Amino acid sequence: MGNWIPIVISIISLVVSFIGIGFNIYKDKIKETMRN
């Protein structure tokens, strides 16, 4: 029963890291558009 908890935690950490990477790319694009 408690076997799915580590799986859920790993999926959440993956999603969080993907969101962090995407947010960094998005911030860089905003900086580029601000300069122009």
XYZ file of C-alpha atoms in Angstrom:
36
model
C 0.000 0.000 0.000
C 2.726 2.466 0.965
C 4.813 1.433 -2.063
C 3.436 4.208 -4.311
C 4.637 7.034 -2.020
C 8.295 7.059 -3.272
C 7.019 6.882 -6.853
C 4.763 9.899 -6.288
C 7.619 11.809 -4.605
C 9.975 11.099 -7.537
C 7.333 12.183 -10.081
C 6.674 15.413 -8.143
C 10.410 16.180 -7.937
C 10.756 15.586 -11.690
C 7.839 17.920 -12.425
C 9.258 20.587 -10.097
C 12.680 20.413 -11.775
C 11.097 20.668 -15.251
C 9.070 23.711 -14.135
C 12.253 25.293 -12.734
C 14.153 24.768 -16.015
C 11.242 26.093 -18.073
C 10.913 29.117 -15.791
C 14.627 29.937 -16.190
C 14.335 29.751 -20.009
C 11.172 31.905 -19.859
C 12.967 34.513 -17.697
C 15.867 34.662 -20.176
C 13.414 35.247 -23.054
C 11.733 38.066 -21.095
C 15.150 39.693 -20.529
C 15.893 39.471 -24.276
C 12.584 41.133 -25.189
C 13.082 43.832 -22.522
C 16.429 44.842 -24.048
C 15.079 45.230 -27.583
